[in-house]
Tab-separated table of C-alpha atoms in Angstrom:
chain	number	residue	atom	x	y	z
A	2	GLN	CA	0.000	0.000	0.000
A	3	ARG	CA	1.206	3.527	-0.731
A	4	ARG	CA	-0.937	6.384	0.583
A	5	GLY	CA	-4.147	4.529	-0.076
A	6	LYS	CA	-3.215	3.512	-3.614
A	7	GLU	CA	-2.968	-0.203	-4.364
A	8	LEU	CA	0.097	-1.226	-6.340
A	9	GLN	CA	-0.061	-4.402	-8.378
A	10	VAL	CA	2.193	-5.847	-11.061
A	11	GLN	CA	0.788	-6.042	-14.559
A	12	SER	CA	2.398	-6.756	-17.928
A	13	VAL	CA	1.902	-4.021	-20.518
A	14	PRO	CA	2.836	-4.841	-24.159
A	15	ALA	CA	4.612	-1.967	-25.875
A	16	GLU	CA	6.782	-1.262	-28.832
A	17	PRO	CA	10.416	-0.436	-28.015
A	18	ALA	CA	9.925	3.175	-29.154
A	19	GLU	CA	7.287	3.689	-26.441
A	20	LEU	CA	9.690	2.859	-23.615
A	21	THR	CA	12.783	4.987	-23.892
A	22	GLY	CA	15.788	3.776	-21.940
A	23	PRO	CA	19.358	2.502	-22.281
A	24	PRO	CA	19.766	-0.313	-24.854
A	25	GLY	CA	19.062	-3.726	-23.376
A	26	SER	CA	17.547	-2.305	-20.174
A	27	ARG	CA	14.755	-4.183	-18.460
A	28	MET	CA	11.648	-2.447	-17.196
A	29	SER	CA	9.058	-3.486	-14.645
A	30	VAL	CA	5.501	-2.216	-14.651
A	31	LEU	CA	3.541	-1.121	-11.611
A	32	VAL	CA	-0.118	-0.313	-12.165
A	33	LEU	CA	-1.417	2.477	-9.961
A	34	MET	CA	-5.125	1.925	-9.367
A	35	ASP	CA	-7.474	4.805	-8.518
A	36	PRO	CA	-9.380	3.747	-5.374
A	37	ASN	CA	-12.380	5.895	-6.391
A	38	PRO	CA	-12.650	5.502	-10.137
A	39	LEU	CA	-15.196	7.325	-12.242
A	40	VAL	CA	-15.167	4.398	-14.663
A	41	PRO	CA	-14.277	1.389	-12.436
A	42	SER	CA	-13.253	-1.059	-15.154
A	43	HIS	CA	-10.887	1.284	-16.951
A	44	ARG	CA	-9.612	3.784	-14.397
A	45	SER	CA	-5.985	2.658	-14.274
A	46	GLY	CA	-2.677	4.070	-15.221
A	47	ALA	CA	0.868	2.743	-15.165
A	48	VAL	CA	4.086	3.812	-13.518
A	49	LEU	CA	7.117	2.238	-15.136
A	50	HIS	CA	10.312	1.876	-13.124
A	51	GLN	CA	13.607	0.994	-14.742
A	52	PRO	CA	16.245	-0.307	-12.300
A	53	SER	CA	19.352	1.819	-12.062
A	54	SER	CA	22.474	1.889	-9.953
A	55	ARG	CA	21.067	4.790	-7.964
A	56	ARG	CA	18.039	2.944	-6.670
A	57	GLY	CA	18.005	0.869	-3.525
A	58	GLY	CA	20.487	1.247	-0.704
A	59	GLY	CA	20.225	0.626	3.007
A	60	GLY	CA	18.609	2.591	5.796
A	61	GLY	CA	15.196	4.102	6.054
A	62	GLY	CA	15.855	7.114	3.828
A	63	ARG	CA	17.175	7.637	0.317
A	64	GLY	CA	19.101	10.838	0.975
A	65	GLY	CA	20.474	12.345	-2.225
A	66	ASP	CA	19.045	9.477	-4.246
A	67	GLU	CA	15.443	10.349	-3.430
A	68	GLU	CA	13.234	9.790	-6.455
A	69	GLU	CA	10.738	12.350	-7.649
A	70	LEU	CA	7.123	11.264	-7.229
A	71	HIS	CA	4.447	12.094	-9.742
A	72	PRO	CA	1.498	14.098	-8.322
A	73	ALA	CA	-0.755	11.065	-8.707
A	74	GLU	CA	1.609	9.051	-6.476
A	75	ARG	CA	1.685	11.811	-3.867
A	76	GLY	CA	-2.108	11.817	-3.759
A	77	GLU	CA	-2.232	15.292	-5.292
A	78	GLY	CA	-3.977	16.614	-8.374
A	79	PRO	CA	-7.233	15.484	-9.945
A	80	SER	CA	-8.130	11.828	-10.292
A	81	GLU	CA	-8.528	12.136	-14.058
A	82	PRO	CA	-6.590	9.695	-16.300
A	83	ALA	CA	-4.374	12.510	-17.593
A	84	TRP	CA	-2.592	12.530	-14.262
A	85	TYR	CA	-1.472	8.955	-14.620
A	86	ARG	CA	1.859	8.911	-16.399
A	87	CYS	CA	4.655	6.505	-17.279
A	88	ARG	CA	7.849	7.271	-15.430
A	89	VAL	CA	11.064	6.020	-17.030
A	90	THR	CA	14.118	6.369	-14.808
A	91	GLY	CA	17.370	6.283	-16.756
A	92	GLU	CA	20.737	4.998	-15.583
A	93	ALA	CA	21.809	8.568	-14.844
A	94	GLY	CA	18.851	8.952	-12.495
A	95	GLN	CA	16.818	11.459	-14.523
A	96	ASN	CA	13.063	10.993	-14.489
A	97	ARG	CA	10.943	11.552	-17.540
A	98	PHE	CA	7.159	11.525	-17.551
A	99	CYS	CA	5.296	10.456	-20.650
A	100	LEU	CA	1.722	9.475	-21.367
A	101	CYS	CA	1.175	5.744	-21.550
A	102	LEU	CA	-1.536	3.297	-22.564
A	103	LEU	CA	-3.066	5.917	-24.866
A	104	VAL	CA	-4.561	3.306	-27.134
A	105	LEU	CA	-6.483	1.666	-24.286
A	106	ARG	CA	-7.603	4.983	-22.850
A	107	ASN	CA	-8.734	6.416	-26.160
A	108	ALA	CA	-10.538	3.183	-27.033
A	109	LEU	CA	-12.600	3.655	-23.879
A	110	MET	CA	-13.799	7.004	-25.228
A	111	PHE	CA	-15.164	5.569	-28.485
A	112	ASN	CA	-18.886	6.350	-28.824
A	113	ASN	CA	-18.909	7.192	-25.116
A	114	GLU	CA	-20.884	10.128	-23.735
A	115	HIS	CA	-18.519	10.343	-20.763
A	116	MET	CA	-16.472	13.573	-21.053
A	117	ALA	CA	-17.680	14.077	-24.647
A	118	ASP	CA	-17.114	17.689	-25.711
A	119	ILE	CA	-18.346	17.502	-29.321
A	120	HIS	CA	-21.294	15.735	-30.957
A	121	PHE	CA	-21.880	14.765	-34.578
A	122	ILE	CA	-25.492	15.042	-35.743
A	123	VAL	CA	-25.689	12.675	-38.705
A	124	GLY	CA	-28.538	11.852	-41.052
A	125	PRO	CA	-31.245	13.840	-42.846
A	126	PRO	CA	-33.773	15.925	-40.866
A	127	GLY	CA	-36.160	13.754	-38.918
A	128	GLU	CA	-33.810	10.753	-39.043
A	129	THR	CA	-30.804	12.152	-37.227
A	130	GLN	CA	-28.623	10.358	-34.745
A	131	THR	CA	-26.250	11.953	-32.241
A	132	VAL	CA	-22.746	10.489	-31.997
A	133	PRO	CA	-20.628	11.627	-29.017
A	134	ALA	CA	-16.929	12.329	-29.576
A	135	HIS	CA	-13.906	13.927	-27.947
A	136	LYS	CA	-12.002	16.781	-29.556
A	137	TYR	CA	-8.630	15.681	-28.215
A	138	VAL	CA	-8.978	12.122	-29.526
A	139	LEU	CA	-10.053	13.413	-32.936
A	140	ALA	CA	-7.323	16.063	-33.070
A	141	VAL	CA	-4.419	13.717	-32.334
A	142	GLY	CA	-5.645	11.386	-35.068
A	143	SER	CA	-6.325	13.959	-37.769
A	144	SER	CA	-4.671	17.253	-38.660
A	145	VAL	CA	-8.006	18.384	-40.140
A	146	PHE	CA	-9.783	17.968	-36.807
A	147	GLY	CA	-6.775	19.500	-35.078
A	148	ALA	CA	-7.120	22.666	-37.138
A	149	MET	CA	-10.912	22.630	-36.766
A	150	PHE	CA	-10.868	22.425	-32.986
A	151	TYR	CA	-7.557	24.035	-31.965
A	152	GLY	CA	-6.372	26.087	-34.956
A	153	ASP	CA	-6.367	29.860	-35.327
A	154	LEU	CA	-9.814	29.778	-36.930
A	155	ALA	CA	-11.294	27.236	-34.531
A	156	GLU	CA	-14.940	27.700	-33.652
A	157	GLY	CA	-16.451	26.822	-30.325
A	158	GLN	CA	-19.417	24.868	-31.605
A	159	ALA	CA	-20.533	21.872	-29.582
A	160	GLN	CA	-22.274	20.132	-32.490
A	161	ILE	CA	-21.317	19.328	-36.073
A	162	HIS	CA	-24.152	18.574	-38.475
A	163	ILE	CA	-23.537	16.054	-41.277
A	164	PRO	CA	-26.908	15.617	-42.987
A	165	ASP	CA	-25.628	13.702	-46.015
A	166	VAL	CA	-24.211	10.777	-44.002
A	167	GLU	CA	-26.368	7.899	-42.857
A	168	PRO	CA	-25.959	7.022	-39.165
A	169	ALA	CA	-24.938	3.501	-40.179
A	170	GLY	CA	-21.998	5.015	-42.051
A	171	LEU	CA	-20.227	5.683	-38.750
A	172	ALA	CA	-20.728	2.165	-37.393
A	173	VAL	CA	-17.961	-0.447	-37.503
A	174	THR	CA	-19.380	-2.912	-40.025
A	175	PRO	CA	-17.699	-5.216	-42.548
A	176	ARG	CA	-19.034	-3.016	-45.335
A	177	ASN	CA	-17.560	0.127	-43.810
A	178	GLN	CA	-14.282	-1.645	-43.047
A	179	ARG	CA	-13.976	-2.660	-46.693
A	180	ALA	CA	-14.837	0.858	-47.839
A	181	ALA	CA	-12.194	2.303	-45.515
A	182	LEU	CA	-9.548	-0.091	-46.823
A	183	GLY	CA	-10.351	0.656	-50.442
A	184	LYS	CA	-7.626	-0.496	-52.832
A	185	ALA	CA	-5.353	-1.254	-49.868
A	186	LEU	CA	-7.407	-4.428	-49.320
A	187	TYR	CA	-5.742	-5.947	-52.381
A	188	LEU	CA	-2.283	-5.423	-50.901
A	189	LEU	CA	-3.002	-7.960	-48.154
A	190	ARG	CA	-1.202	-11.268	-48.638
A	191	ILE	CA	-4.189	-13.372	-47.648
A	192	PRO	CA	-3.020	-16.562	-49.418
A	193	SER	CA	0.285	-16.432	-47.531
A	194	MET	CA	-1.487	-17.647	-44.391
A	195	SER	CA	-2.440	-21.261	-43.825
A	196	LEU	CA	-5.787	-22.665	-44.914
A	197	GLN	CA	-6.814	-23.040	-41.264
A	198	GLU	CA	-5.871	-19.439	-40.481
A	199	PHE	CA	-7.873	-18.197	-43.443
A	200	ALA	CA	-10.897	-20.332	-42.579
A	201	ASP	CA	-10.910	-19.191	-38.936
A	202	GLY	CA	-10.312	-15.524	-39.719
A	203	PRO	CA	-10.833	-13.640	-43.007
A	204	ALA	CA	-13.303	-16.183	-44.395
A	205	GLN	CA	-15.687	-15.405	-41.521
A	206	SER	CA	-15.095	-11.657	-41.330
A	207	ASP	CA	-17.650	-10.712	-44.039
A	208	VAL	CA	-15.147	-8.147	-45.328
A	209	LEU	CA	-14.470	-10.318	-48.386
A	210	THR	CA	-17.181	-10.991	-50.956
A	211	LEU	CA	-18.534	-14.510	-51.364
A	212	THR	CA	-16.769	-14.762	-54.726
A	213	GLU	CA	-13.436	-13.720	-53.215
A	214	THR	CA	-13.820	-16.177	-50.333
A	215	HIS	CA	-14.773	-18.986	-52.736
A	216	ASN	CA	-11.813	-18.317	-55.034
A	217	ILE	CA	-9.343	-18.199	-52.155
A	218	PHE	CA	-10.578	-21.568	-50.854
A	219	LEU	CA	-10.118	-22.963	-54.389
A	220	TRP	CA	-6.628	-21.445	-54.519
A	221	TYR	CA	-5.723	-23.433	-51.416
A	222	THR	CA	-7.288	-26.747	-52.441
A	223	ALA	CA	-7.868	-27.047	-56.193
A	224	THR	CA	-5.415	-28.380	-58.758
A	225	ASN	CA	-6.384	-25.674	-61.221
A	226	LYS	CA	-6.056	-22.582	-59.083
A	227	PRO	CA	-8.046	-19.444	-59.955
A	228	GLN	CA	-6.292	-16.149	-60.460
A	229	LEU	CA	-6.630	-13.914	-57.422
A	230	ASP	CA	-6.550	-10.149	-57.026
A	231	PHE	CA	-4.360	-10.594	-53.921
A	232	PRO	CA	-0.564	-11.126	-53.818
A	233	VAL	CA	0.033	-14.864	-53.544
A	234	GLY	CA	3.714	-14.889	-52.526
A	235	LYS	CA	4.996	-14.757	-48.979
A	236	ARG	CA	7.110	-11.828	-47.900
A	237	VAL	CA	10.791	-12.499	-48.372
A	238	GLY	CA	11.826	-10.994	-45.060
A	239	LEU	CA	15.337	-11.182	-43.642
A	240	ALA	CA	17.452	-14.221	-44.396
A	241	PRO	CA	18.954	-15.920	-41.324
A	242	GLN	CA	22.723	-15.583	-40.978
A	243	ARG	CA	25.132	-17.944	-39.238
A	244	CYS	CA	28.196	-17.189	-37.181
A	245	HIS	CA	30.505	-20.224	-37.171
A	246	ARG	CA	33.030	-20.074	-34.337
A	247	PHE	CA	35.164	-23.165	-35.050
A	248	GLN	CA	37.729	-23.667	-37.775
A	249	ALA	CA	37.510	-27.487	-37.687
A	250	SER	CA	35.397	-30.337	-36.366
A	251	ALA	CA	36.330	-33.853	-35.285
A	252	TYR	CA	35.131	-36.929	-33.429
A	253	ARG	CA	36.783	-39.602	-31.357
A	254	SER	CA	35.603	-42.924	-30.000
A	255	ASN	CA	35.458	-41.652	-26.409
A	256	GLN	CA	33.894	-38.177	-26.900
A	257	TRP	CA	31.852	-35.907	-27.344
A	258	ARG	CA	29.382	-37.227	-24.729
A	259	TYR	CA	26.215	-35.705	-23.246
A	260	ARG	CA	24.229	-37.516	-20.521
A	261	GLY	CA	22.145	-34.420	-19.799
A	262	ARG	CA	25.023	-32.066	-19.077
A	263	CYS	CA	25.009	-28.442	-20.224
A	264	ASP	CA	27.083	-27.008	-23.082
A	265	SER	CA	27.274	-23.214	-22.868
A	266	ILE	CA	29.182	-20.228	-24.281
A	267	GLN	CA	29.024	-16.457	-23.831
A	268	PHE	CA	29.013	-13.967	-26.709
A	269	ALA	CA	28.761	-10.254	-27.417
A	270	VAL	CA	28.167	-8.330	-30.655
A	271	ASP	CA	29.146	-4.877	-31.877
A	272	ARG	CA	25.690	-4.038	-33.241
A	273	ARG	CA	22.105	-4.989	-32.509
A	274	ILE	CA	20.949	-8.361	-33.848
A	275	PHE	CA	18.037	-10.741	-33.338
A	276	MET	CA	18.990	-14.193	-32.083
A	277	ALA	CA	16.955	-16.871	-33.834
A	278	GLY	CA	18.570	-20.149	-32.816
A	279	LEU	CA	21.676	-22.338	-32.610
A	280	GLY	CA	23.491	-24.668	-34.986
A	281	LEU	CA	24.442	-27.894	-33.193
A	282	TYR	CA	26.572	-30.907	-34.015
A	283	GLY	CA	24.874	-34.299	-34.313
A	284	SER	CA	25.836	-37.936	-33.955
A	285	SER	CA	29.191	-39.208	-35.211
A	286	GLY	CA	27.858	-42.754	-35.316
A	287	GLY	CA	25.198	-42.503	-37.985
A	288	LYS	CA	21.635	-41.236	-38.099
A	289	ALA	CA	20.279	-40.273	-34.665
A	290	GLU	CA	17.599	-38.144	-33.026
A	291	TYR	CA	18.302	-35.732	-30.189
A	292	SER	CA	16.081	-34.000	-27.680
A	293	VAL	CA	17.471	-30.589	-26.804
A	294	ARG	CA	16.666	-27.631	-24.606
A	295	ILE	CA	18.255	-24.362	-25.715
A	296	GLU	CA	18.347	-21.143	-23.710
A	297	LEU	CA	19.402	-17.517	-24.116
A	298	LYS	CA	20.209	-15.527	-20.977
A	299	ARG	CA	21.444	-12.061	-20.110
A	300	GLN	CA	23.054	-11.644	-16.703
A	301	GLY	CA	21.275	-14.748	-15.462
A	302	THR	CA	17.841	-13.683	-16.719
A	303	LEU	CA	16.181	-16.095	-19.144
A	304	LEU	CA	15.234	-14.301	-22.369
A	305	ALA	CA	14.277	-17.244	-24.584
A	306	HIS	CA	14.189	-21.008	-24.560
A	307	ASN	CA	12.843	-23.943	-26.505
A	308	LEU	CA	12.516	-27.657	-25.907
A	309	THR	CA	12.540	-29.529	-29.208
A	310	LYS	CA	14.120	-32.334	-31.222
A	311	PHE	CA	16.349	-32.551	-34.263
A	312	LEU	CA	17.500	-35.398	-36.495
A	313	SER	CA	21.171	-35.690	-37.457
A	314	ASP	CA	22.364	-37.686	-40.457
A	315	GLY	CA	25.769	-38.808	-39.186
A	316	SER	CA	27.710	-36.061	-40.976
A	317	SER	CA	29.763	-33.240	-39.475
A	318	SER	CA	27.180	-30.712	-40.644
A	319	THR	CA	25.442	-28.458	-38.153
A	320	PHE	CA	21.711	-28.778	-37.492
A	321	ALA	CA	19.543	-25.742	-36.787
A	322	VAL	CA	17.491	-25.529	-33.596
A	323	TRP	CA	15.286	-22.445	-33.294
A	324	PHE	CA	13.944	-20.355	-30.456
A	325	GLU	CA	10.191	-19.859	-30.555
A	326	HIS	CA	10.699	-16.205	-31.523
A	327	PRO	CA	13.778	-14.139	-32.436
A	328	VAL	CA	15.112	-12.170	-29.472
A	329	GLN	CA	16.712	-8.735	-29.689
A	330	VAL	CA	20.355	-8.718	-28.582
A	331	GLU	CA	21.971	-5.360	-27.849
A	332	GLN	CA	25.555	-4.457	-28.653
A	333	ASP	CA	28.494	-4.545	-26.232
A	334	THR	CA	26.730	-6.801	-23.716
A	335	PHE	CA	27.559	-10.445	-23.054
A	336	TYR	CA	24.779	-12.991	-23.434
A	337	THR	CA	24.851	-16.710	-22.617
A	338	VAL	CA	23.534	-19.449	-24.895
A	339	SER	CA	23.300	-23.034	-23.716
A	340	ALA	CA	22.126	-26.415	-24.944
A	341	VAL	CA	21.326	-29.583	-23.010
A	342	LEU	CA	21.167	-32.582	-25.351
A	343	ASP	CA	19.827	-36.064	-24.772
A	344	GLY	CA	20.406	-38.783	-27.353
A	345	ASN	CA	23.336	-40.623	-28.928
A	346	GLU	CA	26.225	-39.934	-26.565
A	347	LEU	CA	28.957	-39.705	-29.193
A	348	SER	CA	28.887	-36.712	-31.520
A	349	TYR	CA	31.104	-34.387	-33.482
A	350	PHE	CA	32.695	-31.464	-31.668
A	351	GLY	CA	34.411	-28.266	-32.715
A	352	GLN	CA	38.120	-27.454	-32.542
A	353	GLU	CA	40.332	-24.392	-33.065
A	354	GLY	CA	37.717	-22.017	-31.721
A	355	MET	CA	38.062	-18.271	-32.232
A	356	THR	CA	37.515	-15.529	-29.654
A	357	GLU	CA	36.418	-13.079	-32.360
A	358	VAL	CA	34.483	-13.836	-35.545
A	359	GLN	CA	33.356	-11.466	-38.291
A	360	SER	CA	30.013	-12.606	-39.693
A	361	GLY	CA	28.760	-10.247	-42.377
A	362	LYS	CA	28.526	-6.811	-40.814
A	363	VAL	CA	28.527	-8.158	-37.254
A	364	THR	CA	31.574	-8.881	-35.095
A	365	PHE	CA	31.085	-11.576	-32.450
A	366	GLN	CA	33.254	-12.012	-29.365
A	367	PHE	CA	33.219	-15.261	-27.386
A	368	GLN	CA	34.230	-16.173	-23.861
A	369	CYS	CA	33.757	-19.209	-21.636
A	370	SER	CA	30.603	-19.604	-19.574
A	371	SER	CA	30.423	-20.805	-15.972
A	372	ASP	CA	27.159	-22.582	-16.904
A	373	SER	CA	29.045	-25.010	-19.126
A	374	THR	CA	29.366	-28.374	-17.346
A	375	ASN	CA	30.106	-30.563	-20.352
A	376	GLY	CA	33.444	-29.123	-21.471
A	377	THR	CA	32.309	-26.599	-24.108
A	378	GLY	CA	34.445	-23.460	-24.181
A	379	VAL	CA	35.955	-20.981	-26.595
A	380	GLN	CA	38.527	-23.410	-27.996
A	381	GLY	CA	36.277	-26.411	-28.543
A	382	GLY	CA	33.046	-28.255	-27.860
A	383	GLN	CA	29.406	-27.852	-28.895
A	384	ILE	CA	27.330	-24.892	-30.111
A	385	PRO	CA	29.375	-24.311	-33.266
A	386	GLU	CA	26.934	-21.749	-34.724
A	387	LEU	CA	24.758	-18.847	-33.677
A	388	ILE	CA	21.841	-18.187	-36.029
A	389	PHE	CA	20.675	-14.576	-36.170
A	390	TYR	CA	18.991	-11.810	-38.177
A	391	CYS	CA	20.531	-8.426	-38.806
């Protein structure tokens, strides 16, 4: 409890640009709940704290490291949502306040009479309908409304009459969604999704015509596929790159063995990348299947993992094992990748490892990891490749 306000932890999805802080920094989210909300189900804001070297310390007081509190945290100021702000504390200790969760807050205002300061009167005389709106929400989304409400020639009217628009024209309907998309609809790569995804989503949305839906189903299933007005190729995207850290590979009759032990290595890069997976050696005794758990950590914190299987063909080739999703890796910070394999005990292993490897435009540096309990290090062992996007 803090001055009558209940603090609870809540995850808030956000794009990196919305949370400004040092590269690779971690942020925790505390949701500050208004004990007397005007709209109980939506009256919440968020205070974001980013750990820094200045926070913490012993004793009952913080002395020179005292953090600035926002008025909402001090119990001051109005209880309106505008007072709830995101606070991002940088490594240097500066506090910056920024509005957060705008999408959720503005969505609450849609077609809501609460705090409405402008009304649209739509439809011909005798058949009008009043639609409540909010000047601020409209202005931040449209420069036209911004000039209309806040420009030099702004008028103070509380109602805007639109007699030539049917009330249904402002409703969110499949027909209106299609009209709003216009020609942009035919830029969507609908056939690039799976048949199941299409059947569960777009096919039931009513945005497509019956003819379009029918032809797309035929495109998925028929031998003679109809010509579609939609792009049929998948996006090319970024090609995965591989950093190979060994100059040679070998095998011997008494190693490399697993038995559930961990192979691990630390790495750092000189520019931001996205880690996608690992290339691993397989069996040196012929075709074999391995179960493997791979992990990516930063300073002991687990960032990504995957438990999967791969099939090796008995060659010295590497076999890709992927994380569920690529993970952003910042420059000049050491990360730890590890693999725990279970399967044929004897496999190939790397030799003549390098501490620094240039892979395309990215320079990798490697060092030994204390997590490695199976002998893997910089000079030799497992995890011959890091698979990444850049």
